[in-house]
Coordinates of C-alpha atoms and ligand atoms in Angstrom, one line a residue:
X1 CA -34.4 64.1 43.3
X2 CA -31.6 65.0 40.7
X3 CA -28.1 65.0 41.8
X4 CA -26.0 68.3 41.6
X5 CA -23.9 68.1 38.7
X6 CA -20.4 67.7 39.2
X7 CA -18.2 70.6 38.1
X8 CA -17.1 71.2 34.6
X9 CA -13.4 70.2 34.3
X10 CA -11.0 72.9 33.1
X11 CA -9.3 72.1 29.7
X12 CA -5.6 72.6 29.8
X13 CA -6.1 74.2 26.0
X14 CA -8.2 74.1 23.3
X15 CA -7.8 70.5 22.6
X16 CA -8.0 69.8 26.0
X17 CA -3.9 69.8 26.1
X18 CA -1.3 71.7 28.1
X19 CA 0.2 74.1 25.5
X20 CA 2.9 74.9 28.0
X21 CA 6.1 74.8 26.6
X22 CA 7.6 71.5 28.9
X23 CA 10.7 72.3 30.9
X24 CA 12.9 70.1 29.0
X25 CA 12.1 72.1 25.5
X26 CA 13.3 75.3 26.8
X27 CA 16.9 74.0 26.2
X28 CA 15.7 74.2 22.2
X29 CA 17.4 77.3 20.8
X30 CA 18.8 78.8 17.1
X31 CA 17.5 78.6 13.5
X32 CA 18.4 76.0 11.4
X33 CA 17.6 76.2 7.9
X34 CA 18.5 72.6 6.0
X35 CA 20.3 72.9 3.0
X36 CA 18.7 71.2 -0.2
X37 CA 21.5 70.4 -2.8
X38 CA 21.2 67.8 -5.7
X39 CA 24.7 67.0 -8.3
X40 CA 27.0 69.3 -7.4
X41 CA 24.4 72.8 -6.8
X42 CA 22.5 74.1 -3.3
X43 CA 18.2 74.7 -4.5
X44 CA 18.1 78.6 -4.2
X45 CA 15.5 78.2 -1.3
X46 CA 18.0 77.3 0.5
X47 CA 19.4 80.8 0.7
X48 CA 16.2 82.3 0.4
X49 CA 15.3 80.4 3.6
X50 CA 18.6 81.7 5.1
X51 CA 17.7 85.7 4.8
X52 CA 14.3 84.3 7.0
X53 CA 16.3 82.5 9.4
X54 CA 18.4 85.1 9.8
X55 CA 15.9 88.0 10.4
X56 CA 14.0 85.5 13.0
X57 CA 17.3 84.9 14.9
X58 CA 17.8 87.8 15.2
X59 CA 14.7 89.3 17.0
X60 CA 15.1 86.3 19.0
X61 CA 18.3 86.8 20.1
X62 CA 19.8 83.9 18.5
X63 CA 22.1 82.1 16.3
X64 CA 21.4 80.3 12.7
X65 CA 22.7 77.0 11.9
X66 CA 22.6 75.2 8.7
X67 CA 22.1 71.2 8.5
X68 CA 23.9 69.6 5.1
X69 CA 23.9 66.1 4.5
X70 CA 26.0 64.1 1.5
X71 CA 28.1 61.6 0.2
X72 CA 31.7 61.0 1.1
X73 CA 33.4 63.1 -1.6
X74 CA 30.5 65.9 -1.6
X75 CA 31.3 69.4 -0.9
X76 CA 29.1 69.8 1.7
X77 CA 32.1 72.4 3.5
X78 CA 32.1 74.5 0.6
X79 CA 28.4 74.8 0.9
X80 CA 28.5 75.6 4.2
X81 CA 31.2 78.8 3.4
X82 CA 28.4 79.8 0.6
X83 CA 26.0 79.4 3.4
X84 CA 28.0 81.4 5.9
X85 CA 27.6 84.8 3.4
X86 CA 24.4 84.4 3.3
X87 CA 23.9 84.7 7.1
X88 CA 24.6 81.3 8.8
X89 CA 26.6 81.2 11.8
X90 CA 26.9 77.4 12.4
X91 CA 27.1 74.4 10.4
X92 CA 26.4 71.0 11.0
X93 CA 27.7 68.6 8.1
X94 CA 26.9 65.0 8.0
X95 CA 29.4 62.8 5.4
X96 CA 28.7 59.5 4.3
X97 CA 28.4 57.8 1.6
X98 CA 24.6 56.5 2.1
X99 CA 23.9 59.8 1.6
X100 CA 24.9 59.9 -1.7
X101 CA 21.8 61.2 -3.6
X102 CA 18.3 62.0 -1.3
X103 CA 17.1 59.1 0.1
X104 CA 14.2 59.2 3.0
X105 CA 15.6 56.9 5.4
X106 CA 19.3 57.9 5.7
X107 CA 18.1 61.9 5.6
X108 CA 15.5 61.4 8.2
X109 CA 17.9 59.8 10.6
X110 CA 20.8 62.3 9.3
X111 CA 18.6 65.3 10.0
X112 CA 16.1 63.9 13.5
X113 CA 20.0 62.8 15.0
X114 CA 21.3 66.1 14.1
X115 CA 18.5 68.2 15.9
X116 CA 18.2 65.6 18.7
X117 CA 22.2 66.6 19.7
X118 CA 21.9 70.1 18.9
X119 CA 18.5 71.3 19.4
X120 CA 17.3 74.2 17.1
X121 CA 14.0 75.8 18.0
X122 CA 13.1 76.3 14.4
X123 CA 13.6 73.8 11.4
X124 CA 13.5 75.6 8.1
X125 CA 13.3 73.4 4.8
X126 CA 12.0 74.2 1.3
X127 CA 9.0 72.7 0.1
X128 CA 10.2 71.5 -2.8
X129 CA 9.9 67.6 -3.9
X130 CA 13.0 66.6 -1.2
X131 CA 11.9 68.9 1.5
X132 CA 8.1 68.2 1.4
X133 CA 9.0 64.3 1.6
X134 CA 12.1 64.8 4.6
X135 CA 9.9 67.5 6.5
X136 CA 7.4 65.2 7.4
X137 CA 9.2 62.0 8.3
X138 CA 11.1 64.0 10.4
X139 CA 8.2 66.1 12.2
X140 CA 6.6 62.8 12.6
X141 CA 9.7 61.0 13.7
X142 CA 10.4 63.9 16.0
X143 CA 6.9 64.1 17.3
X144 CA 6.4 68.1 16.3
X145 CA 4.5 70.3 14.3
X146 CA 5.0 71.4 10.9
X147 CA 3.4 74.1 9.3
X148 CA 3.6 73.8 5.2
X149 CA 4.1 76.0 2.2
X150 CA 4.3 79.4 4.7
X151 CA 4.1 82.3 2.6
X152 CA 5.2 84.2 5.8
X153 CA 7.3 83.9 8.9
X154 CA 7.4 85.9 12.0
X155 CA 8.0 85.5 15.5
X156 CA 4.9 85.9 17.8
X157 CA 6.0 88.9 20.6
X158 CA 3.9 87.3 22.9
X159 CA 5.1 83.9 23.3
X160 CA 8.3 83.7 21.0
X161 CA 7.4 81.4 19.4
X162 CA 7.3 81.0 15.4
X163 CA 4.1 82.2 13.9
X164 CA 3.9 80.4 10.5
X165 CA 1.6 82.3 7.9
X166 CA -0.2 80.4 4.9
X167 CA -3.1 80.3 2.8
X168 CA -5.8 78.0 3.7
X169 CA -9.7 77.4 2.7
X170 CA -8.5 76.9 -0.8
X171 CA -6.4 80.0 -0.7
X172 CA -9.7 82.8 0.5
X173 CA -7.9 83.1 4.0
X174 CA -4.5 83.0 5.1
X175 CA -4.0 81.5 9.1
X176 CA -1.2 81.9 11.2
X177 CA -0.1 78.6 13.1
X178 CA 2.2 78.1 16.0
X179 CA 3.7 75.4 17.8
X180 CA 3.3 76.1 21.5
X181 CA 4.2 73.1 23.3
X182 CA 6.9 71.3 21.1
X183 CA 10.1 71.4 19.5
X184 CA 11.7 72.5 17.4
X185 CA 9.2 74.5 15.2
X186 CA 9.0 73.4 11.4
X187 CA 7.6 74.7 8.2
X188 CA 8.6 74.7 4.8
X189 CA 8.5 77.3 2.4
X190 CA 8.3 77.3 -1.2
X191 CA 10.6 78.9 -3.8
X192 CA 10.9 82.0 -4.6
X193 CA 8.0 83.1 -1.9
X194 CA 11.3 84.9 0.0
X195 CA 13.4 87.5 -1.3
X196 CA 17.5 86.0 -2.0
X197 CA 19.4 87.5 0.7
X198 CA 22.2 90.1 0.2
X199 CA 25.6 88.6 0.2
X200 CA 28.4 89.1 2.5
X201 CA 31.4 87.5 1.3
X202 CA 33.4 88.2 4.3
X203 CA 31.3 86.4 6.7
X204 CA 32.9 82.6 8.1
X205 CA 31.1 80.6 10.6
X206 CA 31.4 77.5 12.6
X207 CA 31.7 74.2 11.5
X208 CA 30.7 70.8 13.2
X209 CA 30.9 67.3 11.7
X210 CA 28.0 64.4 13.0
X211 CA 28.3 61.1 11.7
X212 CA 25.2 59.2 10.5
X213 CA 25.4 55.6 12.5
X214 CA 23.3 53.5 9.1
X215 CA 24.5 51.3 6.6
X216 CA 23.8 50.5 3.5
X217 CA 21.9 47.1 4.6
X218 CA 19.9 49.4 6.9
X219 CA 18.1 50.6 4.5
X220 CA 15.1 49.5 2.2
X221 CA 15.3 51.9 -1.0
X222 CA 18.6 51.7 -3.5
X223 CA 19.3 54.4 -5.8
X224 CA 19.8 52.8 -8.7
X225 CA 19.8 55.7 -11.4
X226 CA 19.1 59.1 -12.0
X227 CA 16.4 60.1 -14.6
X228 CA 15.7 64.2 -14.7
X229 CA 12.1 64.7 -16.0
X230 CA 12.7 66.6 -19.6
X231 CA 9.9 68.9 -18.8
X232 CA 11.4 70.0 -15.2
X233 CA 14.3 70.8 -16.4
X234 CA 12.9 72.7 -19.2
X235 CA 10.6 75.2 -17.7
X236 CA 12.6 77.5 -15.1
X237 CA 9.6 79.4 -13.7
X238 CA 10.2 80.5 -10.4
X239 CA 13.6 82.0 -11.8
X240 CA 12.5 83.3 -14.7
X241 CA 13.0 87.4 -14.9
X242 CA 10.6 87.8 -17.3
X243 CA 7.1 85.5 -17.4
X244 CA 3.8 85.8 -20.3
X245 CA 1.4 84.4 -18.3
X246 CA -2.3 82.8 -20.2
X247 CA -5.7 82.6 -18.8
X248 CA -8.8 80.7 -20.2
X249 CA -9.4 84.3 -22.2
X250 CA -6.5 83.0 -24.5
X251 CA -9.6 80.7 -25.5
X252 CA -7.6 77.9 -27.0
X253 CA -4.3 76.3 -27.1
X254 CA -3.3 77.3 -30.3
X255 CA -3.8 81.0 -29.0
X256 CA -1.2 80.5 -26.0
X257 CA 1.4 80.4 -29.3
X258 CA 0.8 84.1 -28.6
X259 CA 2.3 84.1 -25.1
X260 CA 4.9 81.6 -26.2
X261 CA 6.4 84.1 -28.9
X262 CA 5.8 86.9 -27.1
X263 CA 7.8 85.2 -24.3
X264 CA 10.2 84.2 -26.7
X265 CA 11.1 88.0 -28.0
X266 CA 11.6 89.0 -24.6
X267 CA 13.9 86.6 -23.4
X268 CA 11.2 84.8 -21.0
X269 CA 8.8 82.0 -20.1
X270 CA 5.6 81.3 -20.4
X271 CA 3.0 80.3 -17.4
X272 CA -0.8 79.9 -17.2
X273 CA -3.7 79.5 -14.9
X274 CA -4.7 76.3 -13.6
X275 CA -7.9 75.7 -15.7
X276 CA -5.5 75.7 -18.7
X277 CA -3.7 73.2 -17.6
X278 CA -6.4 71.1 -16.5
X279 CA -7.6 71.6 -20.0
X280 CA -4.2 70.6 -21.2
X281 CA -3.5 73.6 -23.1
X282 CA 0.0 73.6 -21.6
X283 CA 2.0 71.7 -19.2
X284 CA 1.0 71.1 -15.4
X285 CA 4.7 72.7 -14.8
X286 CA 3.7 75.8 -16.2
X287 CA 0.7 76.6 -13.8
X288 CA 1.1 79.7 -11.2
X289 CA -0.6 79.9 -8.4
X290 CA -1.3 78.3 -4.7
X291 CA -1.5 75.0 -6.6
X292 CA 1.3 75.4 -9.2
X293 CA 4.6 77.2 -8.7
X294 CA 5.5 80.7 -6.8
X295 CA 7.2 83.5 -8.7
X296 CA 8.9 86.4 -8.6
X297 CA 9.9 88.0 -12.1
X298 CA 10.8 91.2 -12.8
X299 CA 8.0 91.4 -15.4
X300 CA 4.8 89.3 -15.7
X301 CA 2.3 89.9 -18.2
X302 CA -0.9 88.3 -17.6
X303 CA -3.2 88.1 -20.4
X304 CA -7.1 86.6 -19.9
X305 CA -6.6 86.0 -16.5
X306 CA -9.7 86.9 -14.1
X307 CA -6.7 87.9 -10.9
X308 CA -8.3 84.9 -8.6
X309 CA -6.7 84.5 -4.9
X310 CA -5.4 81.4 -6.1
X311 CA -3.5 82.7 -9.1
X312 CA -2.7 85.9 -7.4
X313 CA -0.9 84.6 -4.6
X314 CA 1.9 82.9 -7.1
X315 CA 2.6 86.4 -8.8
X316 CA 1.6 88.8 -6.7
X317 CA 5.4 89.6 -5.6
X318 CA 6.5 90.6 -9.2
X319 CA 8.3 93.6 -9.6
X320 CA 6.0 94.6 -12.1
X321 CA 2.5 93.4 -13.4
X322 CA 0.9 94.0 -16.9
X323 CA -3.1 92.6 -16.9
X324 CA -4.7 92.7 -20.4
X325 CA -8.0 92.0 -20.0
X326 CA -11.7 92.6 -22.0
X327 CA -12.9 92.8 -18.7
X328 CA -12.3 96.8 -17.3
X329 CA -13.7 95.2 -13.8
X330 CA -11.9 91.9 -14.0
X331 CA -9.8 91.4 -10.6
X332 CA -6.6 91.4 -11.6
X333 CA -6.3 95.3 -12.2
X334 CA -6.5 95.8 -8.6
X335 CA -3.1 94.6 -8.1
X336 CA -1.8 94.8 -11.6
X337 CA 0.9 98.1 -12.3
X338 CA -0.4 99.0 -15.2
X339 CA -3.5 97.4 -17.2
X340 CA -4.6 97.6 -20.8
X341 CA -8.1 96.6 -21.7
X342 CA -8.9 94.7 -24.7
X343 CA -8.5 92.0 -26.2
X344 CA -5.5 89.5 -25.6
X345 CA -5.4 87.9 -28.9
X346 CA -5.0 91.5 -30.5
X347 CA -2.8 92.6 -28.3
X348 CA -0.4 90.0 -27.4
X349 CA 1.0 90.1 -31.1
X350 CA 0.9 93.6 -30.8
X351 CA 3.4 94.0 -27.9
X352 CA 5.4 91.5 -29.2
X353 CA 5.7 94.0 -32.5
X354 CA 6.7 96.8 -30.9
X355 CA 8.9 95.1 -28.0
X356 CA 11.0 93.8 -31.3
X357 CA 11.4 97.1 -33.0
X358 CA 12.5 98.4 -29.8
X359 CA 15.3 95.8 -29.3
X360 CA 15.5 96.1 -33.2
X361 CA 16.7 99.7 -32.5
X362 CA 18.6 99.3 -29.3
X363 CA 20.9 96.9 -31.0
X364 CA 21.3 99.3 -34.1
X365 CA 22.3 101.9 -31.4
X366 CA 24.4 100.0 -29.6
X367 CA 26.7 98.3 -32.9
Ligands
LIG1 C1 -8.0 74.8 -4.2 C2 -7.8 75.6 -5.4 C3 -6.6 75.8 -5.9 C4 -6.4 76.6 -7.1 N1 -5.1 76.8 -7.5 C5 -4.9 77.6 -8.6 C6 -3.6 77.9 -9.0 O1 -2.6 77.4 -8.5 N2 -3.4 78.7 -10.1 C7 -4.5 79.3 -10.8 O2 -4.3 80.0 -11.7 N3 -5.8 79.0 -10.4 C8 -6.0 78.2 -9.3 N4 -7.2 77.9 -8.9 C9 -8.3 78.3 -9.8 C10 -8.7 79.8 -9.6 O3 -9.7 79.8 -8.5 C11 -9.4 80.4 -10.8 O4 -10.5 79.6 -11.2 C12 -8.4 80.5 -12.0 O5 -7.2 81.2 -11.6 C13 -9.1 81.3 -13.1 O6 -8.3 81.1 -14.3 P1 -8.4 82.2 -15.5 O7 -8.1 83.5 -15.0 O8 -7.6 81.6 -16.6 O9 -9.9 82.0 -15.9 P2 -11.2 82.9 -15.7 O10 -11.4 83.2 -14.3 O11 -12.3 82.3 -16.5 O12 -10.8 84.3 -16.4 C14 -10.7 84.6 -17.7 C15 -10.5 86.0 -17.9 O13 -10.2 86.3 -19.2 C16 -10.8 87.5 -19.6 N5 -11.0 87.4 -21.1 C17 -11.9 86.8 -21.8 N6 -11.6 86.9 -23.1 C18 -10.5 87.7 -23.2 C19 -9.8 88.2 -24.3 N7 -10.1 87.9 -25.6 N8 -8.7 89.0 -24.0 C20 -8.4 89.3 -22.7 N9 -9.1 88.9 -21.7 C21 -10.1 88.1 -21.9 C22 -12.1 87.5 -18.9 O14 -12.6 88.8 -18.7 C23 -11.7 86.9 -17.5 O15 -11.3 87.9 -16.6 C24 -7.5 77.1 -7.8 C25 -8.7 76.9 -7.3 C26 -8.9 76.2 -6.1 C27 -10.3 76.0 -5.6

């Protein structure tokens, strides 16, 4: 005879977990957004990543805070006044001169301390070089979630908690992740995927000092120089108001010398699909895309590119989008403003022609 089987055991979530927030989290409230600066200047994303905190703090009912961290003699105050116009209502500044120049060790502590005495809800940091390597140590040191490279980010009605948008199966779907059960929430966000914030120079805010409790001996890496890679500081994409963009229909590299002086008339940069960089037509820094940088010109002309998710999801947010393409099917004029079809190579110089007997005039009119 068989014995009755026992009853199945009810999970406490889908992973078997209690995705109740715990009592003790509830305390967790605000929006901190932490401030990325490097020799002297805040990373835009920084502000970018204010106008999000803001506009989350507010449906939630809440305040936004800012977390800076430097050296001794860094103006981490005057930051936080450029941070205040920009929507930030508190600021918690951490001086010390281990902190001089981004470190992991002293940031991590700097930053997990910070939120362990104050307790934001949500932890905001760009996903830029500095913030992709501080928001982990300190989701893992912190024992929370963190939700990368969000393209969007909303509260969820239902539970209040974040709901962090971003692409995922190489960049077909986008998925929507949230943090039910610990705190505070993090994601990063890369440049330029949110708007710059209106200014209010009027606005002031709070500010509260921390101290870091590490010394120097503390701490395993030394900082012994500063070496800014030629290329990096070269290329400006994400900021760039104007971008020529290259796809494999360029067909070669010589041919992207169309894009470059084309670029080069209208005051621009130049950026390209990630098969031309793999084929090392032009530099990995150039590449657009989910894989490559984010931007947000005010004109981007994309000639031979197909329009694939991937690429499409780094320049989708320009103002306005010029596709030249053989191709009168070709992806890309579904989301391009205006398209021409026919050939790049024919066309590229073209543009550039008439673009400089247009400024040609202009400047005539204006002397
Ligand atoms: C995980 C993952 C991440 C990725 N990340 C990125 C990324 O960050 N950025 C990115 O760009 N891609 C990325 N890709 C690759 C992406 O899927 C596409 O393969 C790529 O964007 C296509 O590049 P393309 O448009 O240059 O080439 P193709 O798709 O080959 O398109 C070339 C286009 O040129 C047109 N053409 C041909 N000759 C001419 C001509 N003479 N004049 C005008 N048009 C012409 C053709 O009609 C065609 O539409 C990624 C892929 C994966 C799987």
């Amino acid at each position: 005879m068989n014995a009755p089987a026992a009853p199945a055991k009810k999970p406490a979530g889908r992973a078997g977990r209690n995705l109740e927030l715990p009592k003790h989290l509830k305390a967790y409230k605000g929006v901190w957004v932490f401030i990325e600066h490097d020799r002297g200047h805040v990373h835009s994303v920084s502000w970018e990543l204010l106008g999000e905190a803001r506009k989350l703090a507010d449906t939630l009912g809440s305040r936004v805070g800012i977390a800076v961290l430097g050296g001794a003699n860094e103006p981490l105050e005057q930051f936080a006044a450029e941070a205040f116009t920009y929507g930030a209502d508190d600021a918690y500044i951490v001086h010390d001169p281990v902190l001089q120049g981004y470190r992991n060790e002293p940031f991590t502590k700097g930053l997990t301390d910070l939120v362990n005495r104050h307790q934001p809800e949500i932890l905001l940091l760009g996903a830029t070089s500095m913030g992709r390597d501080l928001a982990g140590s300190v989701a893992t040191t912190l024992l929370t979630g963190l939700t990368a490279d969000c393209t969007e980010l909303n509260i969820d009605p239902a539970s209040r908690a974040l709901a962090a948008t971003r692409p995922t199966f190489g960049g077909s779907l986008l998925c929507t992740i949230m943090t039910l059960a610990y705190r505070p929430q993090m994601a990063t966000v890369r440049p330029r995927v949110m708007p710059m914030p209106l200014r209010d120079a009027e606005r002031t805010g709070n500010i509260v000092h921390g101290t870091l409790g590490m010394v120097e001996t503390d701490i395993v890496t030394r900082l012994l120089d500063f070496i800014p890679d030629a290329s990096s500081n070269r290329i400006n994409l994400p900021y760039a108001d104007v971008i020529v963009s290259g796809g494999k229909g360029l067909k070669s590299p010589e041919n992207f010398q169309l894009a470059f002086e084309l670029a080069n008339v209208l005051g621009g940069e130049v950026g390209a699909t990630r098969p031309c960089v793999q084929a090392g037509w032009v530099e990995g820094e150039r590449q657009v895309g989910q894989t490559g940088k984010t931007v947000r010109p005010k004109l981007y002309i994309a000639a031979g590119i197909s329009g694939a998710i991937q690429h499409r999801v780094g320049m989708e947010s320009a103002d306005v989008i010029v596709a030249i393409n053989t191709d009168p099917n070709a992806p890309i004029f579904d989301f391009a403003h205006y398209g021409i079809v026919g050939n790049a190579l024919q066309v590229l110089p073209a543009l550039k022609q008439a673009f400089v007997e247009h400024l040609t005039r202009r400047r005539k009119q204006v002397a």
